[in-house]
Structure formats: structure tokens, C-alpha cells
mmCIF file of C-alpha atoms in Angstrom:
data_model
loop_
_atom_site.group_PDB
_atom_site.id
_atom_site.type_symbol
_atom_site.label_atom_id
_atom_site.label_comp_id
_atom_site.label_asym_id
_atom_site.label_seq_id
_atom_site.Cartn_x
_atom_site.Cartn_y
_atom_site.Cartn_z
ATOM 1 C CA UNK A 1 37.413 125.364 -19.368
ATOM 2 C CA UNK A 2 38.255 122.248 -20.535
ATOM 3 C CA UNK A 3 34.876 121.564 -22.884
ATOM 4 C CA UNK A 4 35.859 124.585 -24.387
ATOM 5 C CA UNK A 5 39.781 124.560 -24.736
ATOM 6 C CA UNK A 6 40.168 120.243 -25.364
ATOM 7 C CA UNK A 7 39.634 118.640 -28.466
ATOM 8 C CA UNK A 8 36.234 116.251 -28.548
ATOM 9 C CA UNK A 9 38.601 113.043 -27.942
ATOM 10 C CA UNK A 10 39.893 114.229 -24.955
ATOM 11 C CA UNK A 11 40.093 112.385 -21.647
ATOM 12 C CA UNK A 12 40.247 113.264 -18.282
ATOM 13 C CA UNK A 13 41.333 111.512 -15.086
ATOM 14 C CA UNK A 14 41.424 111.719 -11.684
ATOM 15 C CA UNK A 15 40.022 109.460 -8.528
ATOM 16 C CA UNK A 16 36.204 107.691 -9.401
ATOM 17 C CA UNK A 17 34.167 109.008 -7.081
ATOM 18 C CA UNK A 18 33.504 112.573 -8.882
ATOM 19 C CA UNK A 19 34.194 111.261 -12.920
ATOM 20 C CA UNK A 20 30.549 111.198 -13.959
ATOM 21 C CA UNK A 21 30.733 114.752 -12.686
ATOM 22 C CA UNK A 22 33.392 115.703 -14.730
ATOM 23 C CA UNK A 23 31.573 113.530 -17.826
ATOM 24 C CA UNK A 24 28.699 116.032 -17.329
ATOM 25 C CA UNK A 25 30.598 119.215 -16.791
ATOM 26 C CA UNK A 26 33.154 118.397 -19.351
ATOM 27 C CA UNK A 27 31.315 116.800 -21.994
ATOM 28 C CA UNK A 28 34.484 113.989 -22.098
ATOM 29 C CA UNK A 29 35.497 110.694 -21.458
ATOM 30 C CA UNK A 30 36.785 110.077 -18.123
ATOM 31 C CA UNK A 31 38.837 106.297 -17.587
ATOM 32 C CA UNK A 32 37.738 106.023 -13.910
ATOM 33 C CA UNK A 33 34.276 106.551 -12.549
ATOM 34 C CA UNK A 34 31.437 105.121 -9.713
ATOM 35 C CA UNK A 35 30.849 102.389 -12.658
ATOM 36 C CA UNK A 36 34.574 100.983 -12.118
ATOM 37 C CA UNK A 37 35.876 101.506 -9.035
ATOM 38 C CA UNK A 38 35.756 98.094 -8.112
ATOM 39 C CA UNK A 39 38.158 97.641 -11.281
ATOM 40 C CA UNK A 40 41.621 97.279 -11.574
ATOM 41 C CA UNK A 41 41.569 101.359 -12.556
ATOM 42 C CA UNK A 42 42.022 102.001 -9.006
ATOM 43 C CA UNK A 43 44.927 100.534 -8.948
ATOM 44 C CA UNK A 44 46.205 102.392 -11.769
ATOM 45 C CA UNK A 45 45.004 106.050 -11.178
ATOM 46 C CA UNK A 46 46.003 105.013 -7.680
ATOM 47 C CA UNK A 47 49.654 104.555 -8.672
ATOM 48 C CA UNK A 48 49.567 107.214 -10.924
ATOM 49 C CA UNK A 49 48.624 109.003 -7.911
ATOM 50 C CA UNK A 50 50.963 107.525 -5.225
ATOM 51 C CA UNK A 51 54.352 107.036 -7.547
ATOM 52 C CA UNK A 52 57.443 108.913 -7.298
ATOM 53 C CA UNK A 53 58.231 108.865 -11.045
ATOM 54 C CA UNK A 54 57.023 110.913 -13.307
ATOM 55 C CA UNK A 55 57.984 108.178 -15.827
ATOM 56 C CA UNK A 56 55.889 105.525 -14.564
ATOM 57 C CA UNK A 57 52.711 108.462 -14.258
ATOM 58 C CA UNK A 58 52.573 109.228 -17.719
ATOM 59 C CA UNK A 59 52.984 105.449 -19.077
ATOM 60 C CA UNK A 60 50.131 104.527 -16.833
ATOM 61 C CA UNK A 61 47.950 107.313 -18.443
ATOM 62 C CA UNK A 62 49.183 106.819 -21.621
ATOM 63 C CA UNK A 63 47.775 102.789 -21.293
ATOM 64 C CA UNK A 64 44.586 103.927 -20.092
ATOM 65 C CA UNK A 65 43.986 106.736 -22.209
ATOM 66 C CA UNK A 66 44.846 104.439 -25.162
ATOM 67 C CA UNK A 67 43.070 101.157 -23.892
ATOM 68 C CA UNK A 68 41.369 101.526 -20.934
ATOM 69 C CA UNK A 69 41.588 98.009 -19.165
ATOM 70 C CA UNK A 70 41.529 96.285 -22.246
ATOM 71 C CA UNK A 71 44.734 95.764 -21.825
ATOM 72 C CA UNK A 72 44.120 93.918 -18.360
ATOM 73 C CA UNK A 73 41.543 92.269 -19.741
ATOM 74 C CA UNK A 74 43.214 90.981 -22.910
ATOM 75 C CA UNK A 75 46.598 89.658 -20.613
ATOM 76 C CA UNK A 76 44.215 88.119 -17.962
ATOM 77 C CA UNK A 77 42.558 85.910 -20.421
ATOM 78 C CA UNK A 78 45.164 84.653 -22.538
ATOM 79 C CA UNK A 79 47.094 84.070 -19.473
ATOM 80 C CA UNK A 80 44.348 83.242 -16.684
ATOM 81 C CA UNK A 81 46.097 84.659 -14.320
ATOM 82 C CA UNK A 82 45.303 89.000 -13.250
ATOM 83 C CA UNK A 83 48.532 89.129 -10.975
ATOM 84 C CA UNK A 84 50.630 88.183 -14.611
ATOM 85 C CA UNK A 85 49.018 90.515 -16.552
ATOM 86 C CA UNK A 86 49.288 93.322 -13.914
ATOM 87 C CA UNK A 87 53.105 92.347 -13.350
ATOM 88 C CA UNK A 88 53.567 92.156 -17.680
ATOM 89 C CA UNK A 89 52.138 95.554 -18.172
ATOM 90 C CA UNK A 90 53.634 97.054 -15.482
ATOM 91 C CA UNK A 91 56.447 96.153 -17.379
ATOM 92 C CA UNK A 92 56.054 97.099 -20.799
ATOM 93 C CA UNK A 93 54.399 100.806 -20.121
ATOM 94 C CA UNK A 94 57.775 101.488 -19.353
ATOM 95 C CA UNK A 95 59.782 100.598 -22.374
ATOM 96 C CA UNK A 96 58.945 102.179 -26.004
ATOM 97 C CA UNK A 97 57.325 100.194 -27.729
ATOM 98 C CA UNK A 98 59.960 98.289 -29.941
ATOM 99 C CA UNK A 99 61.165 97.129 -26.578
ATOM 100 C CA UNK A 100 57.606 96.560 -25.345
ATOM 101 C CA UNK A 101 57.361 94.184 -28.181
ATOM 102 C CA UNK A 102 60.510 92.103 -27.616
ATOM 103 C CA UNK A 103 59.599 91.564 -24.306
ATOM 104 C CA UNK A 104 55.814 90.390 -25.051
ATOM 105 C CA UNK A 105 56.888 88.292 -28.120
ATOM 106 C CA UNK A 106 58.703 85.982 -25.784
ATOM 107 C CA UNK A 107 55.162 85.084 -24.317
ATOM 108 C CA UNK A 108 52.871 85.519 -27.333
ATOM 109 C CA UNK A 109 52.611 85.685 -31.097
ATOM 110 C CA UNK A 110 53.273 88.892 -32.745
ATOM 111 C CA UNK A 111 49.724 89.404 -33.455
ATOM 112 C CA UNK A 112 48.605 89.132 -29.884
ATOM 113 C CA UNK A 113 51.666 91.674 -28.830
ATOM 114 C CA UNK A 114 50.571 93.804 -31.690
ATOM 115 C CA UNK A 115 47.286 94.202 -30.579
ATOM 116 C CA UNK A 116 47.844 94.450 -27.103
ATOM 117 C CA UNK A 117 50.891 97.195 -27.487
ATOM 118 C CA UNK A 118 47.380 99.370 -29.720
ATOM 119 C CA UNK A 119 46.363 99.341 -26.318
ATOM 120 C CA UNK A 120 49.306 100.397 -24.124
ATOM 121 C CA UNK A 121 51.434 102.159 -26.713
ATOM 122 C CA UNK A 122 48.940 104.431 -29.053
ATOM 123 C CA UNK A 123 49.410 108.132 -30.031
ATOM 124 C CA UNK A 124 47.399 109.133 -27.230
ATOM 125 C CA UNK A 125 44.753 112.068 -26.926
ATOM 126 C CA UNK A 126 44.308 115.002 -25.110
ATOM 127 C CA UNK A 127 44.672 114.283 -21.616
ATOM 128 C CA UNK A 128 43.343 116.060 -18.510
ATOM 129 C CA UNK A 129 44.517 114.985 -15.190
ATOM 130 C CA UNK A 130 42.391 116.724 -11.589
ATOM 131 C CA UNK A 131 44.011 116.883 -8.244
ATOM 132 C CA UNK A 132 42.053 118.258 -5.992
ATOM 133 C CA UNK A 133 41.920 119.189 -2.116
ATOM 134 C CA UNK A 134 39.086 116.403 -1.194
ATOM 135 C CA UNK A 135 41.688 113.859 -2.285
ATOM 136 C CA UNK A 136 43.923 114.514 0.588
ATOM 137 C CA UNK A 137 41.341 113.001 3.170
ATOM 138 C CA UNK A 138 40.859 110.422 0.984
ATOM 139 C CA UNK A 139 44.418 109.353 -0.052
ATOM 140 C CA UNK A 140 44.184 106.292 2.488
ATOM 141 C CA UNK A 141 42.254 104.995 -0.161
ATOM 142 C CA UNK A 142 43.598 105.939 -3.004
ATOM 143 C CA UNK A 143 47.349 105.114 -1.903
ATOM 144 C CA UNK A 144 46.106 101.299 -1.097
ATOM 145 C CA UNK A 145 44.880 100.859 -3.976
ATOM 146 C CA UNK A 146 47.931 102.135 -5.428
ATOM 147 C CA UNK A 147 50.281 100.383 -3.387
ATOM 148 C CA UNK A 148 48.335 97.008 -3.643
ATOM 149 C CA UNK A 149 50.523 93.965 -3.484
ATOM 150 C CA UNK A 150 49.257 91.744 -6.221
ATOM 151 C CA UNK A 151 51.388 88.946 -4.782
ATOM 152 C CA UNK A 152 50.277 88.758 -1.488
ATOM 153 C CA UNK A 153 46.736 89.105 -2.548
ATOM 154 C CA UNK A 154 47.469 86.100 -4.663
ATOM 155 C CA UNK A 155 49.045 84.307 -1.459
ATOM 156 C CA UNK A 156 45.902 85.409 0.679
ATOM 157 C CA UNK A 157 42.964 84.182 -1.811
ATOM 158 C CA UNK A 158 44.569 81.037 -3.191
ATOM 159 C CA UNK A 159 45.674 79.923 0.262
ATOM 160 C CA UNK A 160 42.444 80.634 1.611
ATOM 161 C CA UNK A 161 40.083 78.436 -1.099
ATOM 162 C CA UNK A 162 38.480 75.803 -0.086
ATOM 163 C CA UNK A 163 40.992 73.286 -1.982
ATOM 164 C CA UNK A 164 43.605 74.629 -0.326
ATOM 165 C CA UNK A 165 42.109 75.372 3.581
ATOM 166 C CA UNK A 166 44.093 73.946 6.224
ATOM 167 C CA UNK A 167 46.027 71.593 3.087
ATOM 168 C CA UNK A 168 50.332 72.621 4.648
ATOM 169 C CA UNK A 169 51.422 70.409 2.241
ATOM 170 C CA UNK A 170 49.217 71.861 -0.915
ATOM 171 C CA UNK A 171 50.128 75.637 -0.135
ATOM 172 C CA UNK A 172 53.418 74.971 0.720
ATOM 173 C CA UNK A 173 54.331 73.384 -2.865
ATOM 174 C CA UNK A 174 52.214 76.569 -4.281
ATOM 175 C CA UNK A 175 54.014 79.047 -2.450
ATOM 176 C CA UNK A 176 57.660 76.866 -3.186
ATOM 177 C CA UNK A 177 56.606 76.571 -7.375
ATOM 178 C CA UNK A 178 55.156 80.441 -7.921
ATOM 179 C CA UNK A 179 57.403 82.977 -5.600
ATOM 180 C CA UNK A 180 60.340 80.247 -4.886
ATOM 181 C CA UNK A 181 60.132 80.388 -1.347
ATOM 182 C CA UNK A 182 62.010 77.677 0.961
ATOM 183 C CA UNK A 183 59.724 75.260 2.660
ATOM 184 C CA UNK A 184 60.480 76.868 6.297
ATOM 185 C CA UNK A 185 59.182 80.209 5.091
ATOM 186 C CA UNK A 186 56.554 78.707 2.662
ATOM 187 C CA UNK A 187 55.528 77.130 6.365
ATOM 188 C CA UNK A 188 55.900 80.252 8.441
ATOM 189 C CA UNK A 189 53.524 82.184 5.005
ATOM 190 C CA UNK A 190 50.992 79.745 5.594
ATOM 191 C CA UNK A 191 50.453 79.734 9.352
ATOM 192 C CA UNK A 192 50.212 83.616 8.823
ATOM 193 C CA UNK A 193 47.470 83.595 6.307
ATOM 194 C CA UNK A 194 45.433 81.353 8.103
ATOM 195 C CA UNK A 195 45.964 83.627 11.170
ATOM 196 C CA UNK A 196 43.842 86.370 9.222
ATOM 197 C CA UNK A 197 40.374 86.223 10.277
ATOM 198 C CA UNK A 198 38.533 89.352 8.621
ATOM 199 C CA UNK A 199 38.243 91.175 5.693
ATOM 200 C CA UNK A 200 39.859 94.469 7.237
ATOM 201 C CA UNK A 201 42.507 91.974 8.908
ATOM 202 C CA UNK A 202 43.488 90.919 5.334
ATOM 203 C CA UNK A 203 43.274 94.194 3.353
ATOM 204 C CA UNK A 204 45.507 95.223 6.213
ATOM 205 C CA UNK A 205 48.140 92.676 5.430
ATOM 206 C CA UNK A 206 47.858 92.872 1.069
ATOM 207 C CA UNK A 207 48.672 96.868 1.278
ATOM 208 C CA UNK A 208 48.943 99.730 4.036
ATOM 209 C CA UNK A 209 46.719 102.625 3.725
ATOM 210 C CA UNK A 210 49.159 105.770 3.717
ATOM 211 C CA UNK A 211 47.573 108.959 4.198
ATOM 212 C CA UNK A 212 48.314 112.907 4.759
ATOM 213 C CA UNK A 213 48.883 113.842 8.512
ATOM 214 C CA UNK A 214 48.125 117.639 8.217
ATOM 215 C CA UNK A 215 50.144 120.736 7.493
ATOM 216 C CA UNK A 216 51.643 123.705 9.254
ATOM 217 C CA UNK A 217 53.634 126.703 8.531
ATOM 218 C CA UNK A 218 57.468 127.283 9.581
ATOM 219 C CA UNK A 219 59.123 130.105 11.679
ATOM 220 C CA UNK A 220 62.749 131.418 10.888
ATOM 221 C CA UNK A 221 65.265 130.584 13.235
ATOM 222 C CA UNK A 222 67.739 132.331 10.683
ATOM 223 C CA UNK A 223 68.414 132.510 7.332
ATOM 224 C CA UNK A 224 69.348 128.798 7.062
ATOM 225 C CA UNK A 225 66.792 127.368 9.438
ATOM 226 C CA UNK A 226 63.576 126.835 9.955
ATOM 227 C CA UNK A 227 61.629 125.360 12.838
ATOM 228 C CA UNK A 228 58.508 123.705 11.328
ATOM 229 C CA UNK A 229 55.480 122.346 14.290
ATOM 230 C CA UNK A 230 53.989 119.260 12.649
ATOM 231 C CA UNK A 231 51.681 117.014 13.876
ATOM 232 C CA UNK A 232 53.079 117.726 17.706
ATOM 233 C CA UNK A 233 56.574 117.347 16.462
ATOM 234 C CA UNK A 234 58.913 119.908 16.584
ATOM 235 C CA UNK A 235 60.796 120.029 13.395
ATOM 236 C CA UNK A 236 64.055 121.644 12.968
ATOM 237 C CA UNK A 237 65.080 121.749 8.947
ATOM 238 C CA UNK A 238 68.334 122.538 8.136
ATOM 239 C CA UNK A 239 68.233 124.219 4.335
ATOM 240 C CA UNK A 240 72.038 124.320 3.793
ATOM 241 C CA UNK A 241 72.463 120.907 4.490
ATOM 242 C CA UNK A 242 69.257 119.686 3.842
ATOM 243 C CA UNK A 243 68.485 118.087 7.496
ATOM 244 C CA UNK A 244 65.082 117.883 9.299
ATOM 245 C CA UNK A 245 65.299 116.321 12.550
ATOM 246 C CA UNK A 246 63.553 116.775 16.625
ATOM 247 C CA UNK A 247 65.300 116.616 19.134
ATOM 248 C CA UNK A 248 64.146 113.866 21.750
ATOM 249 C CA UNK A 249 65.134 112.403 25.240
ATOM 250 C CA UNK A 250 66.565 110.026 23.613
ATOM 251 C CA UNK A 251 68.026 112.092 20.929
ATOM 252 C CA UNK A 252 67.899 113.040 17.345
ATOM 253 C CA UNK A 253 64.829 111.912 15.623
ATOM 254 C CA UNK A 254 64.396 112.173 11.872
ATOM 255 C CA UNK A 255 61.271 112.087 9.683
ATOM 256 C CA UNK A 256 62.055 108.724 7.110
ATOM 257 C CA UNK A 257 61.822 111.342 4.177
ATOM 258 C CA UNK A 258 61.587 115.092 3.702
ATOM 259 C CA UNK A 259 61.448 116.546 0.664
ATOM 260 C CA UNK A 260 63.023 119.209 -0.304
ATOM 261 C CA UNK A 261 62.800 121.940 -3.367
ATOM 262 C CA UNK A 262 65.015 122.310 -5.653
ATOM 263 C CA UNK A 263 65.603 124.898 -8.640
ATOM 264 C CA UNK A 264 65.345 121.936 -11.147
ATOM 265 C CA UNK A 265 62.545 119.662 -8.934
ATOM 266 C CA UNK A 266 62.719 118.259 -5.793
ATOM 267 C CA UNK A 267 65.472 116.585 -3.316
ATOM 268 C CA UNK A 268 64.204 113.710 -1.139
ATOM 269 C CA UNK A 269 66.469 113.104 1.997
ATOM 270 C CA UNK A 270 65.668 109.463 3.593
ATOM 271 C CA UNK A 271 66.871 108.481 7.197
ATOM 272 C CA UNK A 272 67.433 104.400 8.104
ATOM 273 C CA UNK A 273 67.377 105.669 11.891
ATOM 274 C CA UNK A 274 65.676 107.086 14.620
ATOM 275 C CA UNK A 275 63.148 107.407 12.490
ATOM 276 C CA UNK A 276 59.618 109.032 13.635
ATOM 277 C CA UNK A 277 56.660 107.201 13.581
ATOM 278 C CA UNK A 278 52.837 108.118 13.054
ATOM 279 C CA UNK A 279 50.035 106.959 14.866
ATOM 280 C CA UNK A 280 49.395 104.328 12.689
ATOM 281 C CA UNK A 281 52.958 102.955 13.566
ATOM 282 C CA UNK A 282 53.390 103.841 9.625
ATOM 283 C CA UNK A 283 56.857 106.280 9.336
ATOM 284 C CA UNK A 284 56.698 110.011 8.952
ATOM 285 C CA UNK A 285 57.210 111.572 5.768
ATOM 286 C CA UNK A 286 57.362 115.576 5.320
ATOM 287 C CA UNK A 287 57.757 117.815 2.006
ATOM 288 C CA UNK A 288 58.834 121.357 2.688
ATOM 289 C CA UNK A 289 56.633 123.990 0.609
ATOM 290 C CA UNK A 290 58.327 127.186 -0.428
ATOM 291 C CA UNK A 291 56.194 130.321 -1.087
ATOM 292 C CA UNK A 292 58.176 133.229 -1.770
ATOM 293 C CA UNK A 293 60.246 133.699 1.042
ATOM 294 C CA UNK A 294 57.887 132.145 3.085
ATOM 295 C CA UNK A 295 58.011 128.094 4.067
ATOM 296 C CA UNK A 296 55.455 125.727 5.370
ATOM 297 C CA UNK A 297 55.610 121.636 5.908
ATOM 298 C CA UNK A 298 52.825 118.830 5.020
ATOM 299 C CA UNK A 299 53.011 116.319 6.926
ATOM 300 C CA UNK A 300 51.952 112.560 5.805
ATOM 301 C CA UNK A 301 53.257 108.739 5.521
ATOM 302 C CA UNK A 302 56.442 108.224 4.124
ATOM 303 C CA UNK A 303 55.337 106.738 0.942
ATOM 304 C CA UNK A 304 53.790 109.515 0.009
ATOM 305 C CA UNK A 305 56.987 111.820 0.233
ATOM 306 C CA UNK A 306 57.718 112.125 -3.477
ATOM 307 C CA UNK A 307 54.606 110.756 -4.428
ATOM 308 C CA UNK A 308 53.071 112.790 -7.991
ATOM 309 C CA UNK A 309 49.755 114.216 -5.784
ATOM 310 C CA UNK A 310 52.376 115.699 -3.100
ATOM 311 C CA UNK A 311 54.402 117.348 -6.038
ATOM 312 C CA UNK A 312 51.157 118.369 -8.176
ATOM 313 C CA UNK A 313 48.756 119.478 -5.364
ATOM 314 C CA UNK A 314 51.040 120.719 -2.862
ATOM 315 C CA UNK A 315 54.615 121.653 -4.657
ATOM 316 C CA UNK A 316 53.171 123.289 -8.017
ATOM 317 C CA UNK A 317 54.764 120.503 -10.430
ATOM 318 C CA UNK A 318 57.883 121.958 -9.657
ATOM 319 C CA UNK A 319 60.500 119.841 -11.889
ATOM 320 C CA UNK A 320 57.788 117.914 -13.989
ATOM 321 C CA UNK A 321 58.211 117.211 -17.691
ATOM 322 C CA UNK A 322 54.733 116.102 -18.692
ATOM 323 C CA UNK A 323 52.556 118.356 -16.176
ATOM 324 C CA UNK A 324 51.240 121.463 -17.001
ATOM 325 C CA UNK A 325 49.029 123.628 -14.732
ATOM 326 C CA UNK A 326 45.624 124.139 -16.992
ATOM 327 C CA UNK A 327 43.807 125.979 -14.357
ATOM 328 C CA UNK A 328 43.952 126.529 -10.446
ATOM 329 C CA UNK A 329 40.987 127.698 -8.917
ATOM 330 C CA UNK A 330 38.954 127.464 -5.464
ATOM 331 C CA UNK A 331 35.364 125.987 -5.138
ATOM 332 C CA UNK A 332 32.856 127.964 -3.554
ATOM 333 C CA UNK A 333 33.552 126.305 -0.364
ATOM 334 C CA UNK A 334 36.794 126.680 -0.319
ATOM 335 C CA UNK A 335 38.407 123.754 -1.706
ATOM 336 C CA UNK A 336 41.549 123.935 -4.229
ATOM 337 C CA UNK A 337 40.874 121.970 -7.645
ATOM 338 C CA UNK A 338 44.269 122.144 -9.865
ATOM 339 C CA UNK A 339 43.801 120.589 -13.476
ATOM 340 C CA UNK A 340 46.709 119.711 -15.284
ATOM 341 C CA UNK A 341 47.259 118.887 -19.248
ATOM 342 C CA UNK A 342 49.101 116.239 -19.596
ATOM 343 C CA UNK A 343 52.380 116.755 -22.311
ATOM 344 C CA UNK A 344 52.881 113.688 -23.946
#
């Protein structure tokens, strides 16, 4: 439907690994696909993916529909440095762009912030965006990629070159001059980097990798409560006052977040304590589904509570501006694809 219904310019996103399919099929640009996933696009259509505001979302697709990375690319070589140009335009996608400008003509001429803010701040196309049920298994990797920690990667690959190596003194006055850290934690930094042995040890330690933990559906207890069976864990969720909680030897347990919905969007309860953990050690997160009178519960890491793929694949949008359902259909083998158009 959407090489038919969309205008020639339009784009369409979603996770790499199926956009030269939806080139093909389409007959449309697509910002992330096999060619650039090792790009800084998968952090982007990562966060877009993983973020709890809408807000943030629809500026990140906004810069890429406008500028693809050229953004990134224009930042990182005017300032030589990737973590400050992530960190600037992570910043300016969220103002308009009169603000946008102020805040880049500090830095740069107005030339340079002009051209740039073509790239972040355009009249953007059509836009497209797929969520789709093979992105649940693989939302380890696209939430790590969204949740990447820019500084710490920094930390980890400029502490580990071979000018700095084993140099205390050299890393410490990096750490001290770039993130302001006091020389007994710039010390304590260090001697954990150079504890990281691996590859996997490292990615580990930049950014978790937050997945979905499977979903179930959710028995009456009465008209106010349900009693929801979730990856072992016997929920109870309280809808009057908005409680989920298991009971334990040791007591009440809580989930750190359940979300709830609401007649306008969605109400996210967080617990501090007695909070249930996942295998991974990571902290359970749950969003209640309602489907007619009927309830059910998805189970996954916190992170991903209020996270735009929880509310688009699994809560129908419910509350969002800029998201509107395009088509919903079911593969031949049985997975759900939901495309949504974008209103800018």
C-alpha cells in the first residue's frame, strides 16, 4: 500500500536488517538498511525505537528524513570529535529551529548552523515508520544501540589506545579535563576499564541490552483486579489504584514500571523498592494491554516500559500525536507488521 498511497519522495523507516526489502517492495527511500548498520543510524532508529517521548521520536525522524547522517557527518568533522556531534544534535532536534540556531551559533558561524539546521530542521516528506513482530526478539539489539552511552564508549576507546595503555597519570588528566571527574574516581574509572578484557565484556559495560520477556493474558479476580502470570511471576494489578505487585516470602514485590492505559495515553507507575528482577539481573518492566473488556500483560526490561515500540506494536498508539496506524496486517506466517504514517 504504501507505493501506491505515498508520494514518490517518501521515506520509510524501521530496523536495517529488512530496508532493502522495503526499497524493493515500496519503490522508496528507506534511511536505515544492511548498507549502514554499522552507522550511527542504529543509534538513531534505535532511540526512536527505545524512547519514551514521542517528542524526541519524531525530531529524530524528522533529522533523518531531512539529512540522513549528514548531519553527523557535518558536526563530526568540523568538530573531530562523534560523541560532540551526537551530544549537539541530540540537542537541537529538540528545539525549533530559531532556538536550534541560537544554540549552534555559539559554536559556529551562521553559515555552518544554517546549513546544518537544512539538515535537521527541513519541511520533511512523507514518512513511513514499520514495527513489526520480528523486532521483539530482536529488541536486545535494537535497544543497545539505542541506549548507547557515547561517553563511556569515549572513556573505553581513548583509555584503551595505545598512547594511553597502562599511562594512570595520562587518563586520569583526560578523564579530570573532559567529564570533570575527581582524581579518586578518575582513578577508580581507569582501573575499571583496564579490567575489561573482551569485546562482549566492553559492549556490556558502554550499554545494556534490554529486551521483551514474553507475554501472557490476565484472569479477573473482580472488577478492579486482575491477576496477570508473567514470566513465573504472579502478578496482582490493582486498576483503581493503579498497583501491580507479587506477593513474596519476603513480601511485596513490585515490577520497576507498569504501564498502564489511560483514556488520553498511557500512565507509567515506577517502584524504588522491592523491585523484581529478570534473569539478566536487568529490572522488570510490564505494560498492561486492554482489549475490550479483556486484559493481558507483556512482560520485558524496564527501559522498555514506555518505550515508542511497546506503545506502537503492543498498545495501538494509544495517546500519540504524530502516529497514525496506515495498515495492520499478518504475514503469511503469522507475524504482525503495523505501518504507521508519520504526522508531522
Amino acid at each position: 500500500r504504501i507505493k501506491e498511497d505515498s508520494k514518490p519522495d517518501a521515506i520509510v523507516n524501521s530496523w536495517w536488517d529488512f530496508g532493502h526489502w522495503f526499497k524493493y517492495w515500496t519503490d522508496r527511500a528507506v534511511t536505515f538498511d544492511g548498507t549502514t548498520q554499522n552507522t550511527d543510524q542504529a543509534h538513531w532508529i534505535g532511540r526512536a525505537l527505545l524512547t519514551g517521548s514521542e517528542k524526541e521520536a519524531i525530531a529524530i525522524l524528522r533529522m533523518l528524513d531531512c539529512g540522513d547522517r549528514r548531519g553527523f557527518e557535518m558536526l563530526s568533522k568540523v568538530t573531530d570529535d562523534g560523541t560532540e556531534a551526537v551530544s549537539t544534535l541530540k540537542q537541537i532536534i529538540l528545539l525549533d529551529r530559531e532556538e536550534a540556531k541560537k544554540v549552534l551559533t555559539r559554536k559556529f558561524d551562521e553559515n555552518f548552523s544554517e546549513s546544518l539546521l537544512g539538515k535537521t530542521h527541513c519541511e520533511p516528506p512523507e514518512d513511513y515508520f514499520i514495527t513489526s513482530e520480528d523486532m521483539v526478539g530482536k529488541s536486545g539489539v535494537w535497544s543497545h544501540f539505542g541506549i548507547w552511552d557515547f561517553d563511556r564508549a569515549l572513556v573505553y576507546n581513548t583509555l584503551k589506545k595505545k598512547e594511553y595503555g597502562n599511562d594512570l597519570d595520562k587518563s586520569v588528566r583526560f578523564l579530570q579535563e573532559r567529564f570533570g571527574y575527581s582524581k579518586n574516581n578518575a582513578e577508580k574509572l581507569f582501573y575499571e576499564v583496564q579490567s575489561i578484557t573482551t569485546s562482549d565484556r566492553a559492549n556490556n559495560w558502554i550499554a545494556p541490552w534490554p529486551g521483551y520477556a514474553g507475554s501472557a493474558g490476565c484472569g479477573k479476580m473482580d472488577n478492579l483486579t486482575l491477576s496477570c502470570a508473567i514470566s513465573g511471576i504472579p502478578l496482582v494489578v490493582n486498576l483503581s489504584t493503579n498497583e501491580a505487585y507479587a506477593e513474596s516470602t519476603t513480601g511485596r514485590v513490585h515490577p520497576k514500571s507498569i504501564s498502564f492505559p489511560a483514556d488520553k495515553g498511557i500512565m507509567v507507575r515506577k517502584y524504588n523498592e522491592s523491585v523484581i528482577t529478570l534473569q539478566n539481573g536487568r529490572s522488570l518492566g510490564v505494560a498492561l494491554i486492554k482489549d475490550g473488556e479483556s486484559y493481558s500483560i507483556v512482560a520485558m526490561d524496564s527501559d522498555l516500559t514506555a518505550s515508542m515500540f511497546t506503545r506502537l506494536f503492543y498498545q495501538e498508539g494509544i495517546g500519540l500525536k504524530h502516529f497514525k496506524k496506515f495498515s495492520d496486517e499478518t504475514t503469511m506466517f503469522g507475524s504482525r507488521v503495523i505501518v504507521w504514517k508519520v504526522d508531522w
